[in-house]
Amino acid sequence: MTAPFSPRAFLRERQALLVHFSTVMARRPELTFPDDLRQAATLKDIPLAFSTIQKGDTNPHANGRGGAEGSVGMLVDIGPGTIIRSVSHQDSGSNAEGSLGLEPTEENCARSIDQRATSNEWHVQSYLPIGLFILPPILVRRMVDIGGAPTPVEVPLELSEAVKPFPGVRVFSANAEKFLELDRSSGAWRAVNYDEIIPPS
């Protein structure tokens, strides 16, 4: 008897992480960094848009190779109660009511990564927050007064400014060859393998 398809096992096989990014494309423009990610970490039954991130991926400000929609995001795991509503190799326009993505079959999950260019989207709810994920250069959504009107725009941040609102939270990144974790005490990055980020079981 063939075991049922496991999206979590699929992501592990592809060495891909799920990250919900702080972005100007958010449904609530008034909810800006870091409050958007703080709130996202507390949601249970509301689906959010996630990008699949692999080693070598960049953010939209660095040629956008891969699926990243932003610079700073919430990295999550898939748990027993997690629901993956849809997957897509591009922006699927997801919201609380639904998505233009496809059901998370093995074929569709593979396509969501294999055919992605500068974006992809997994619509997921009841996820398990693991930590913060950062892809430099760091730009986050903030409200800025433009012509007398508060307007959501992306502003640059230093690494220390990006992680300060999340004390005690693990911080990850990736370069072309490896995943990285920030040592908060020294400010140095160390190489980590996938299992150190997402436990095997």
mmCIF file with all atom_site columns, C-alpha atoms in Angstrom:
data_model
loop_
_atom_site.group_PDB
_atom_site.id
_atom_site.type_symbol
_atom_site.label_atom_id
_atom_site.label_alt_id
_atom_site.label_comp_id
_atom_site.label_asym_id
_atom_site.label_entity_id
_atom_site.label_seq_id
_atom_site.pdbx_PDB_ins_code
_atom_site.Cartn_x
_atom_site.Cartn_y
_atom_site.Cartn_z
_atom_site.occupancy
_atom_site.B_iso_or_equiv
_atom_site.pdbx_formal_charge
_atom_site.auth_seq_id
_atom_site.auth_comp_id
_atom_site.auth_asym_id
_atom_site.auth_atom_id
_atom_site.pdbx_PDB_model_num
ATOM 1   C CA . MET A 1 1   ? 0.000   0.000  0.000   1.00 0.00 ? 1   MET A CA 1
ATOM 2   C CA . THR A 1 2   ? 1.414   3.367  -1.033  1.00 0.00 ? 2   THR A CA 1
ATOM 3   C CA . ALA A 1 3   ? 1.754   5.972  1.710   1.00 0.00 ? 3   ALA A CA 1
ATOM 4   C CA . PRO A 1 4   ? -0.310  9.132  1.163   1.00 0.00 ? 4   PRO A CA 1
ATOM 5   C CA . PHE A 1 5   ? 1.506   12.120 -0.263  1.00 0.00 ? 5   PHE A CA 1
ATOM 6   C CA . SER A 1 6   ? 3.059   14.300 2.445   1.00 0.00 ? 6   SER A CA 1
ATOM 7   C CA . PRO A 1 7   ? 3.703   17.973 1.575   1.00 0.00 ? 7   PRO A CA 1
ATOM 8   C CA . ARG A 1 8   ? 6.015   18.164 4.596   1.00 0.00 ? 8   ARG A CA 1
ATOM 9   C CA . ALA A 1 9   ? 8.101   15.233 3.311   1.00 0.00 ? 9   ALA A CA 1
ATOM 10  C CA . PHE A 1 10  ? 8.072   16.813 -0.145  1.00 0.00 ? 10  PHE A CA 1
ATOM 11  C CA . LEU A 1 11  ? 9.489   20.081 1.223   1.00 0.00 ? 11  LEU A CA 1
ATOM 12  C CA . ARG A 1 12  ? 12.159  18.126 3.108   1.00 0.00 ? 12  ARG A CA 1
ATOM 13  C CA . GLU A 1 13  ? 13.123  16.233 -0.050  1.00 0.00 ? 13  GLU A CA 1
ATOM 14  C CA . ARG A 1 14  ? 13.428  19.537 -1.916  1.00 0.00 ? 14  ARG A CA 1
ATOM 15  C CA . GLN A 1 15  ? 15.181  21.207 1.045   1.00 0.00 ? 15  GLN A CA 1
ATOM 16  C CA . ALA A 1 16  ? 12.574  23.975 0.869   1.00 0.00 ? 16  ALA A CA 1
ATOM 17  C CA . LEU A 1 17  ? 11.292  26.180 3.678   1.00 0.00 ? 17  LEU A CA 1
ATOM 18  C CA . LEU A 1 18  ? 7.889   27.883 3.983   1.00 0.00 ? 18  LEU A CA 1
ATOM 19  C CA . VAL A 1 19  ? 8.112   31.624 4.720   1.00 0.00 ? 19  VAL A CA 1
ATOM 20  C CA . HIS A 1 20  ? 5.380   34.250 5.048   1.00 0.00 ? 20  HIS A CA 1
ATOM 21  C CA . PHE A 1 21  ? 6.992   37.568 4.115   1.00 0.00 ? 21  PHE A CA 1
ATOM 22  C CA . SER A 1 22  ? 6.278   41.104 5.235   1.00 0.00 ? 22  SER A CA 1
ATOM 23  C CA . THR A 1 23  ? 5.378   42.770 1.937   1.00 0.00 ? 23  THR A CA 1
ATOM 24  C CA . VAL A 1 24  ? 3.617   45.764 0.423   1.00 0.00 ? 24  VAL A CA 1
ATOM 25  C CA . MET A 1 25  ? 1.204   43.271 -1.162  1.00 0.00 ? 25  MET A CA 1
ATOM 26  C CA . ALA A 1 26  ? -0.412  42.574 2.239   1.00 0.00 ? 26  ALA A CA 1
ATOM 27  C CA . ARG A 1 27  ? -4.217  42.627 2.483   1.00 0.00 ? 27  ARG A CA 1
ATOM 28  C CA . ARG A 1 28  ? -4.104  45.076 5.410   1.00 0.00 ? 28  ARG A CA 1
ATOM 29  C CA . PRO A 1 29  ? -1.832  47.978 4.391   1.00 0.00 ? 29  PRO A CA 1
ATOM 30  C CA . GLU A 1 30  ? -2.098  49.575 7.846   1.00 0.00 ? 30  GLU A CA 1
ATOM 31  C CA . LEU A 1 31  ? -0.594  46.484 9.520   1.00 0.00 ? 31  LEU A CA 1
ATOM 32  C CA . THR A 1 32  ? 3.126   47.004 8.991   1.00 0.00 ? 32  THR A CA 1
ATOM 33  C CA . PHE A 1 33  ? 6.414   45.482 10.109  1.00 0.00 ? 33  PHE A CA 1
ATOM 34  C CA . PRO A 1 34  ? 6.980   44.166 12.740  1.00 0.00 ? 34  PRO A CA 1
ATOM 35  C CA . ASP A 1 35  ? 3.332   43.980 13.843  1.00 0.00 ? 35  ASP A CA 1
ATOM 36  C CA . ASP A 1 36  ? 2.299   42.102 10.695  1.00 0.00 ? 36  ASP A CA 1
ATOM 37  C CA . LEU A 1 37  ? 4.657   39.210 11.454  1.00 0.00 ? 37  LEU A CA 1
ATOM 38  C CA . ARG A 1 38  ? 3.852   39.247 15.170  1.00 0.00 ? 38  ARG A CA 1
ATOM 39  C CA . GLN A 1 39  ? 0.167   38.871 14.359  1.00 0.00 ? 39  GLN A CA 1
ATOM 40  C CA . ALA A 1 40  ? 0.837   36.220 11.729  1.00 0.00 ? 40  ALA A CA 1
ATOM 41  C CA . ALA A 1 41  ? 2.556   34.092 14.370  1.00 0.00 ? 41  ALA A CA 1
ATOM 42  C CA . THR A 1 42  ? -0.636  34.035 16.466  1.00 0.00 ? 42  THR A CA 1
ATOM 43  C CA . LEU A 1 43  ? -3.168  33.111 13.757  1.00 0.00 ? 43  LEU A CA 1
ATOM 44  C CA . LYS A 1 44  ? -4.671  29.623 13.940  1.00 0.00 ? 44  LYS A CA 1
ATOM 45  C CA . ASP A 1 45  ? -7.496  29.208 11.443  1.00 0.00 ? 45  ASP A CA 1
ATOM 46  C CA . ILE A 1 46  ? -6.768  31.995 8.953   1.00 0.00 ? 46  ILE A CA 1
ATOM 47  C CA . PRO A 1 47  ? -4.773  31.047 5.842   1.00 0.00 ? 47  PRO A CA 1
ATOM 48  C CA . LEU A 1 48  ? -1.801  33.156 4.750   1.00 0.00 ? 48  LEU A CA 1
ATOM 49  C CA . ALA A 1 49  ? 0.395   33.231 1.661   1.00 0.00 ? 49  ALA A CA 1
ATOM 50  C CA . PHE A 1 50  ? 3.788   31.509 1.958   1.00 0.00 ? 50  PHE A CA 1
ATOM 51  C CA . SER A 1 51  ? 6.793   31.330 -0.348  1.00 0.00 ? 51  SER A CA 1
ATOM 52  C CA . THR A 1 52  ? 8.955   28.229 -0.749  1.00 0.00 ? 52  THR A CA 1
ATOM 53  C CA . ILE A 1 53  ? 12.596  29.143 -0.093  1.00 0.00 ? 53  ILE A CA 1
ATOM 54  C CA . GLN A 1 54  ? 15.622  27.099 -1.118  1.00 0.00 ? 54  GLN A CA 1
ATOM 55  C CA . LYS A 1 55  ? 19.334  27.751 -0.871  1.00 0.00 ? 55  LYS A CA 1
ATOM 56  C CA . GLY A 1 56  ? 20.352  30.235 -3.540  1.00 0.00 ? 56  GLY A CA 1
ATOM 57  C CA . ASP A 1 57  ? 17.038  32.098 -3.584  1.00 0.00 ? 57  ASP A CA 1
ATOM 58  C CA . THR A 1 58  ? 17.071  35.880 -3.438  1.00 0.00 ? 58  THR A CA 1
ATOM 59  C CA . ASN A 1 59  ? 14.495  38.495 -2.536  1.00 0.00 ? 59  ASN A CA 1
ATOM 60  C CA . PRO A 1 60  ? 12.724  40.758 -5.068  1.00 0.00 ? 60  PRO A CA 1
ATOM 61  C CA . HIS A 1 61  ? 15.349  43.469 -4.519  1.00 0.00 ? 61  HIS A CA 1
ATOM 62  C CA . ALA A 1 62  ? 18.186  41.157 -5.552  1.00 0.00 ? 62  ALA A CA 1
ATOM 63  C CA . ASN A 1 63  ? 16.943  39.928 -8.936  1.00 0.00 ? 63  ASN A CA 1
ATOM 64  C CA . GLY A 1 64  ? 14.205  37.792 -7.368  1.00 0.00 ? 64  GLY A CA 1
ATOM 65  C CA . ARG A 1 65  ? 15.536  34.311 -8.114  1.00 0.00 ? 65  ARG A CA 1
ATOM 66  C CA . GLY A 1 66  ? 13.101  31.830 -6.530  1.00 0.00 ? 66  GLY A CA 1
ATOM 67  C CA . GLY A 1 67  ? 9.863   32.345 -4.665  1.00 0.00 ? 67  GLY A CA 1
ATOM 68  C CA . ALA A 1 68  ? 10.577  35.045 -2.087  1.00 0.00 ? 68  ALA A CA 1
ATOM 69  C CA . GLU A 1 69  ? 8.042   37.874 -1.908  1.00 0.00 ? 69  GLU A CA 1
ATOM 70  C CA . GLY A 1 70  ? 10.028  39.988 0.543   1.00 0.00 ? 70  GLY A CA 1
ATOM 71  C CA . SER A 1 71  ? 13.103  40.375 2.750   1.00 0.00 ? 71  SER A CA 1
ATOM 72  C CA . VAL A 1 72  ? 11.894  39.414 6.230   1.00 0.00 ? 72  VAL A CA 1
ATOM 73  C CA . GLY A 1 73  ? 9.355   36.750 7.040   1.00 0.00 ? 73  GLY A CA 1
ATOM 74  C CA . MET A 1 74  ? 7.996   34.156 9.426   1.00 0.00 ? 74  MET A CA 1
ATOM 75  C CA . LEU A 1 75  ? 9.382   30.658 8.845   1.00 0.00 ? 75  LEU A CA 1
ATOM 76  C CA . VAL A 1 76  ? 6.972   27.845 9.721   1.00 0.00 ? 76  VAL A CA 1
ATOM 77  C CA . ASP A 1 77  ? 6.667   24.077 9.946   1.00 0.00 ? 77  ASP A CA 1
ATOM 78  C CA . ILE A 1 78  ? 3.746   21.883 8.919   1.00 0.00 ? 78  ILE A CA 1
ATOM 79  C CA . GLY A 1 79  ? 2.043   20.215 11.881  1.00 0.00 ? 79  GLY A CA 1
ATOM 80  C CA . PRO A 1 80  ? -0.764  17.624 12.287  1.00 0.00 ? 80  PRO A CA 1
ATOM 81  C CA . GLY A 1 81  ? -3.414  20.347 12.179  1.00 0.00 ? 81  GLY A CA 1
ATOM 82  C CA . THR A 1 82  ? -1.935  22.319 9.277   1.00 0.00 ? 82  THR A CA 1
ATOM 83  C CA . ILE A 1 83  ? -4.122  22.748 6.199   1.00 0.00 ? 83  ILE A CA 1
ATOM 84  C CA . ILE A 1 84  ? -2.516  23.504 2.840   1.00 0.00 ? 84  ILE A CA 1
ATOM 85  C CA . ARG A 1 85  ? -5.347  24.992 0.834   1.00 0.00 ? 85  ARG A CA 1
ATOM 86  C CA . SER A 1 86  ? -3.531  25.440 -2.471  1.00 0.00 ? 86  SER A CA 1
ATOM 87  C CA . VAL A 1 87  ? -0.158  25.731 -4.176  1.00 0.00 ? 87  VAL A CA 1
ATOM 88  C CA . SER A 1 88  ? 0.982   27.691 -7.218  1.00 0.00 ? 88  SER A CA 1
ATOM 89  C CA . HIS A 1 89  ? 4.191   28.368 -9.150  1.00 0.00 ? 89  HIS A CA 1
ATOM 90  C CA . GLN A 1 90  ? 3.249   32.064 -9.231  1.00 0.00 ? 90  GLN A CA 1
ATOM 91  C CA . ASP A 1 91  ? 1.277   34.635 -7.239  1.00 0.00 ? 91  ASP A CA 1
ATOM 92  C CA . SER A 1 92  ? -2.148  32.998 -6.834  1.00 0.00 ? 92  SER A CA 1
ATOM 93  C CA . GLY A 1 93  ? -3.919  36.037 -5.385  1.00 0.00 ? 93  GLY A CA 1
ATOM 94  C CA . SER A 1 94  ? -4.874  34.219 -2.209  1.00 0.00 ? 94  SER A CA 1
ATOM 95  C CA . ASN A 1 95  ? -7.009  35.732 0.539   1.00 0.00 ? 95  ASN A CA 1
ATOM 96  C CA . ALA A 1 96  ? -9.196  34.509 3.398   1.00 0.00 ? 96  ALA A CA 1
ATOM 97  C CA . GLU A 1 97  ? -11.885 33.476 0.900   1.00 0.00 ? 97  GLU A CA 1
ATOM 98  C CA . GLY A 1 98  ? -9.691  31.383 -1.360  1.00 0.00 ? 98  GLY A CA 1
ATOM 99  C CA . SER A 1 99  ? -6.976  31.248 -3.988  1.00 0.00 ? 99  SER A CA 1
ATOM 100 C CA . LEU A 1 100 ? -6.400  30.673 -7.681  1.00 0.00 ? 100 LEU A CA 1
ATOM 101 C CA . GLY A 1 101 ? -3.854  27.989 -6.790  1.00 0.00 ? 101 GLY A CA 1
ATOM 102 C CA . LEU A 1 102 ? -4.295  24.230 -7.173  1.00 0.00 ? 102 LEU A CA 1
ATOM 103 C CA . GLU A 1 103 ? -4.821  21.477 -4.605  1.00 0.00 ? 103 GLU A CA 1
ATOM 104 C CA . PRO A 1 104 ? -1.580  20.299 -2.933  1.00 0.00 ? 104 PRO A CA 1
ATOM 105 C CA . THR A 1 105 ? -1.069  17.053 -4.844  1.00 0.00 ? 105 THR A CA 1
ATOM 106 C CA . GLU A 1 106 ? 2.422   15.683 -5.483  1.00 0.00 ? 106 GLU A CA 1
ATOM 107 C CA . GLU A 1 107 ? 2.323   16.922 -9.078  1.00 0.00 ? 107 GLU A CA 1
ATOM 108 C CA . ASN A 1 108 ? 1.090   20.399 -8.158  1.00 0.00 ? 108 ASN A CA 1
ATOM 109 C CA . CYS A 1 109 ? 3.580   20.796 -5.301  1.00 0.00 ? 109 CYS A CA 1
ATOM 110 C CA . ALA A 1 110 ? 6.419   19.812 -7.638  1.00 0.00 ? 110 ALA A CA 1
ATOM 111 C CA . ARG A 1 111 ? 5.203   22.271 -10.266 1.00 0.00 ? 111 ARG A CA 1
ATOM 112 C CA . SER A 1 112 ? 4.958   25.032 -7.658  1.00 0.00 ? 112 SER A CA 1
ATOM 113 C CA . ILE A 1 113 ? 8.728   24.849 -7.219  1.00 0.00 ? 113 ILE A CA 1
ATOM 114 C CA . ASP A 1 114 ? 9.942   23.588 -10.599 1.00 0.00 ? 114 ASP A CA 1
ATOM 115 C CA . GLN A 1 115 ? 8.063   26.230 -12.588 1.00 0.00 ? 115 GLN A CA 1
ATOM 116 C CA . ARG A 1 116 ? 8.502   29.192 -10.257 1.00 0.00 ? 116 ARG A CA 1
ATOM 117 C CA . ALA A 1 117 ? 10.463  32.180 -11.515 1.00 0.00 ? 117 ALA A CA 1
ATOM 118 C CA . THR A 1 118 ? 10.296  35.198 -9.201  1.00 0.00 ? 118 THR A CA 1
ATOM 119 C CA . SER A 1 119 ? 7.301   34.119 -7.117  1.00 0.00 ? 119 SER A CA 1
ATOM 120 C CA . ASN A 1 120 ? 5.288   31.168 -5.926  1.00 0.00 ? 120 ASN A CA 1
ATOM 121 C CA . GLU A 1 121 ? 2.566   30.738 -3.320  1.00 0.00 ? 121 GLU A CA 1
ATOM 122 C CA . TRP A 1 122 ? 1.371   28.116 -0.867  1.00 0.00 ? 122 TRP A CA 1
ATOM 123 C CA . HIS A 1 123 ? -1.885  29.059 0.877   1.00 0.00 ? 123 HIS A CA 1
ATOM 124 C CA . VAL A 1 124 ? -1.549  27.614 4.395   1.00 0.00 ? 124 VAL A CA 1
ATOM 125 C CA . GLN A 1 125 ? -3.364  27.795 7.722   1.00 0.00 ? 125 GLN A CA 1
ATOM 126 C CA . SER A 1 126 ? -2.731  26.481 11.250  1.00 0.00 ? 126 SER A CA 1
ATOM 127 C CA . TYR A 1 127 ? 1.021   26.369 10.677  1.00 0.00 ? 127 TYR A CA 1
ATOM 128 C CA . LEU A 1 128 ? 3.705   26.071 13.385  1.00 0.00 ? 128 LEU A CA 1
ATOM 129 C CA . PRO A 1 129 ? 5.977   29.163 13.654  1.00 0.00 ? 129 PRO A CA 1
ATOM 130 C CA . ILE A 1 130 ? 9.681   28.295 13.863  1.00 0.00 ? 130 ILE A CA 1
ATOM 131 C CA . GLY A 1 131 ? 11.483  31.616 13.592  1.00 0.00 ? 131 GLY A CA 1
ATOM 132 C CA . LEU A 1 132 ? 12.364  34.648 11.511  1.00 0.00 ? 132 LEU A CA 1
ATOM 133 C CA . PHE A 1 133 ? 13.795  34.341 8.000   1.00 0.00 ? 133 PHE A CA 1
ATOM 134 C CA . ILE A 1 134 ? 15.832  37.090 6.340   1.00 0.00 ? 134 ILE A CA 1
ATOM 135 C CA . LEU A 1 135 ? 17.081  37.540 2.769   1.00 0.00 ? 135 LEU A CA 1
ATOM 136 C CA . PRO A 1 136 ? 19.226  40.691 2.397   1.00 0.00 ? 136 PRO A CA 1
ATOM 137 C CA . PRO A 1 137 ? 19.027  43.437 1.355   1.00 0.00 ? 137 PRO A CA 1
ATOM 138 C CA . ILE A 1 138 ? 16.470  44.058 4.091   1.00 0.00 ? 138 ILE A CA 1
ATOM 139 C CA . LEU A 1 139 ? 13.466  46.177 3.166   1.00 0.00 ? 139 LEU A CA 1
ATOM 140 C CA . VAL A 1 140 ? 10.217  46.085 5.146   1.00 0.00 ? 140 VAL A CA 1
ATOM 141 C CA . ARG A 1 141 ? 6.783   47.659 4.907   1.00 0.00 ? 141 ARG A CA 1
ATOM 142 C CA . ARG A 1 142 ? 6.251   50.816 6.929   1.00 0.00 ? 142 ARG A CA 1
ATOM 143 C CA . MET A 1 143 ? 3.756   53.669 6.780   1.00 0.00 ? 143 MET A CA 1
ATOM 144 C CA . VAL A 1 144 ? 5.350   56.871 5.472   1.00 0.00 ? 144 VAL A CA 1
ATOM 145 C CA . ASP A 1 145 ? 3.738   60.287 5.124   1.00 0.00 ? 145 ASP A CA 1
ATOM 146 C CA . ILE A 1 146 ? 3.616   61.126 1.427   1.00 0.00 ? 146 ILE A CA 1
ATOM 147 C CA . GLY A 1 147 ? 1.892   64.356 0.547   1.00 0.00 ? 147 GLY A CA 1
ATOM 148 C CA . GLY A 1 148 ? 0.039   64.378 3.841   1.00 0.00 ? 148 GLY A CA 1
ATOM 149 C CA . ALA A 1 149 ? -1.295  60.836 3.440   1.00 0.00 ? 149 ALA A CA 1
ATOM 150 C CA . PRO A 1 150 ? 0.063   57.755 5.253   1.00 0.00 ? 150 PRO A CA 1
ATOM 151 C CA . THR A 1 151 ? 1.266   55.386 2.536   1.00 0.00 ? 151 THR A CA 1
ATOM 152 C CA . PRO A 1 152 ? 2.716   51.857 2.855   1.00 0.00 ? 152 PRO A CA 1
ATOM 153 C CA . VAL A 1 153 ? 6.203   51.724 1.345   1.00 0.00 ? 153 VAL A CA 1
ATOM 154 C CA . GLU A 1 154 ? 9.282   49.552 1.751   1.00 0.00 ? 154 GLU A CA 1
ATOM 155 C CA . VAL A 1 155 ? 12.103  51.068 3.779   1.00 0.00 ? 155 VAL A CA 1
ATOM 156 C CA . PRO A 1 156 ? 15.644  49.694 4.359   1.00 0.00 ? 156 PRO A CA 1
ATOM 157 C CA . LEU A 1 157 ? 16.643  48.268 7.744   1.00 0.00 ? 157 LEU A CA 1
ATOM 158 C CA . GLU A 1 158 ? 19.867  47.049 9.292   1.00 0.00 ? 158 GLU A CA 1
ATOM 159 C CA . LEU A 1 159 ? 19.888  43.436 10.486  1.00 0.00 ? 159 LEU A CA 1
ATOM 160 C CA . SER A 1 160 ? 19.899  44.515 14.139  1.00 0.00 ? 160 SER A CA 1
ATOM 161 C CA . GLU A 1 161 ? 16.766  46.618 13.566  1.00 0.00 ? 161 GLU A CA 1
ATOM 162 C CA . ALA A 1 162 ? 14.985  43.743 11.824  1.00 0.00 ? 162 ALA A CA 1
ATOM 163 C CA . VAL A 1 163 ? 15.574  41.186 14.585  1.00 0.00 ? 163 VAL A CA 1
ATOM 164 C CA . LYS A 1 164 ? 15.208  43.463 17.633  1.00 0.00 ? 164 LYS A CA 1
ATOM 165 C CA . PRO A 1 165 ? 11.361  43.274 17.700  1.00 0.00 ? 165 PRO A CA 1
ATOM 166 C CA . PHE A 1 166 ? 11.600  39.467 18.011  1.00 0.00 ? 166 PHE A CA 1
ATOM 167 C CA . PRO A 1 167 ? 13.653  38.744 21.156  1.00 0.00 ? 167 PRO A CA 1
ATOM 168 C CA . GLY A 1 168 ? 14.431  35.085 21.731  1.00 0.00 ? 168 GLY A CA 1
ATOM 169 C CA . VAL A 1 169 ? 13.225  34.079 18.267  1.00 0.00 ? 169 VAL A CA 1
ATOM 170 C CA . ARG A 1 170 ? 15.557  32.028 16.079  1.00 0.00 ? 170 ARG A CA 1
ATOM 171 C CA . VAL A 1 171 ? 16.742  33.875 12.966  1.00 0.00 ? 171 VAL A CA 1
ATOM 172 C CA . PHE A 1 172 ? 17.605  32.131 9.704   1.00 0.00 ? 172 PHE A CA 1
ATOM 173 C CA . SER A 1 173 ? 18.859  33.027 6.252   1.00 0.00 ? 173 SER A CA 1
ATOM 174 C CA . ALA A 1 174 ? 20.395  31.320 3.213   1.00 0.00 ? 174 ALA A CA 1
ATOM 175 C CA . ASN A 1 175 ? 23.126  31.897 0.683   1.00 0.00 ? 175 ASN A CA 1
ATOM 176 C CA . ALA A 1 176 ? 23.910  30.046 -2.532  1.00 0.00 ? 176 ALA A CA 1
ATOM 177 C CA . GLU A 1 177 ? 25.333  26.996 -0.750  1.00 0.00 ? 177 GLU A CA 1
ATOM 178 C CA . LYS A 1 178 ? 23.770  26.668 2.706   1.00 0.00 ? 178 LYS A CA 1
ATOM 179 C CA . PHE A 1 179 ? 21.138  27.642 5.227   1.00 0.00 ? 179 PHE A CA 1
ATOM 180 C CA . LEU A 1 180 ? 22.340  29.913 8.043   1.00 0.00 ? 180 LEU A CA 1
ATOM 181 C CA . GLU A 1 181 ? 21.311  30.710 11.612  1.00 0.00 ? 181 GLU A CA 1
ATOM 182 C CA . LEU A 1 182 ? 22.181  33.932 13.427  1.00 0.00 ? 182 LEU A CA 1
ATOM 183 C CA . ASP A 1 183 ? 24.078  33.700 16.705  1.00 0.00 ? 183 ASP A CA 1
ATOM 184 C CA . ARG A 1 184 ? 22.460  36.641 18.468  1.00 0.00 ? 184 ARG A CA 1
ATOM 185 C CA . SER A 1 185 ? 25.210  36.972 21.069  1.00 0.00 ? 185 SER A CA 1
ATOM 186 C CA . SER A 1 186 ? 28.025  37.370 18.548  1.00 0.00 ? 186 SER A CA 1
ATOM 187 C CA . GLY A 1 187 ? 26.068  38.633 15.552  1.00 0.00 ? 187 GLY A CA 1
ATOM 188 C CA . ALA A 1 188 ? 27.699  35.945 13.411  1.00 0.00 ? 188 ALA A CA 1
ATOM 189 C CA . TRP A 1 189 ? 25.963  33.541 11.035  1.00 0.00 ? 189 TRP A CA 1
ATOM 190 C CA . ARG A 1 190 ? 26.649  29.797 11.230  1.00 0.00 ? 190 ARG A CA 1
ATOM 191 C CA . ALA A 1 191 ? 25.803  27.109 8.717   1.00 0.00 ? 191 ALA A CA 1
ATOM 192 C CA . VAL A 1 192 ? 22.889  24.826 9.665   1.00 0.00 ? 192 VAL A CA 1
ATOM 193 C CA . ASN A 1 193 ? 21.385  21.846 7.908   1.00 0.00 ? 193 ASN A CA 1
ATOM 194 C CA . TYR A 1 194 ? 17.712  21.443 7.111   1.00 0.00 ? 194 TYR A CA 1
ATOM 195 C CA . ASP A 1 195 ? 17.089  19.090 10.048  1.00 0.00 ? 195 ASP A CA 1
ATOM 196 C CA . GLU A 1 196 ? 18.351  21.742 12.477  1.00 0.00 ? 196 GLU A CA 1
ATOM 197 C CA . ILE A 1 197 ? 15.656  24.084 11.189  1.00 0.00 ? 197 ILE A CA 1
ATOM 198 C CA . ILE A 1 198 ? 12.785  21.658 10.591  1.00 0.00 ? 198 ILE A CA 1
ATOM 199 C CA . PRO A 1 199 ? 12.997  18.535 12.816  1.00 0.00 ? 199 PRO A CA 1
ATOM 200 C CA . PRO A 1 200 ? 12.638  15.243 10.928  1.00 0.00 ? 200 PRO A CA 1
ATOM 201 C CA . SER A 1 201 ? 9.513   14.317 12.905  1.00 0.00 ? 201 SER A CA 1
#
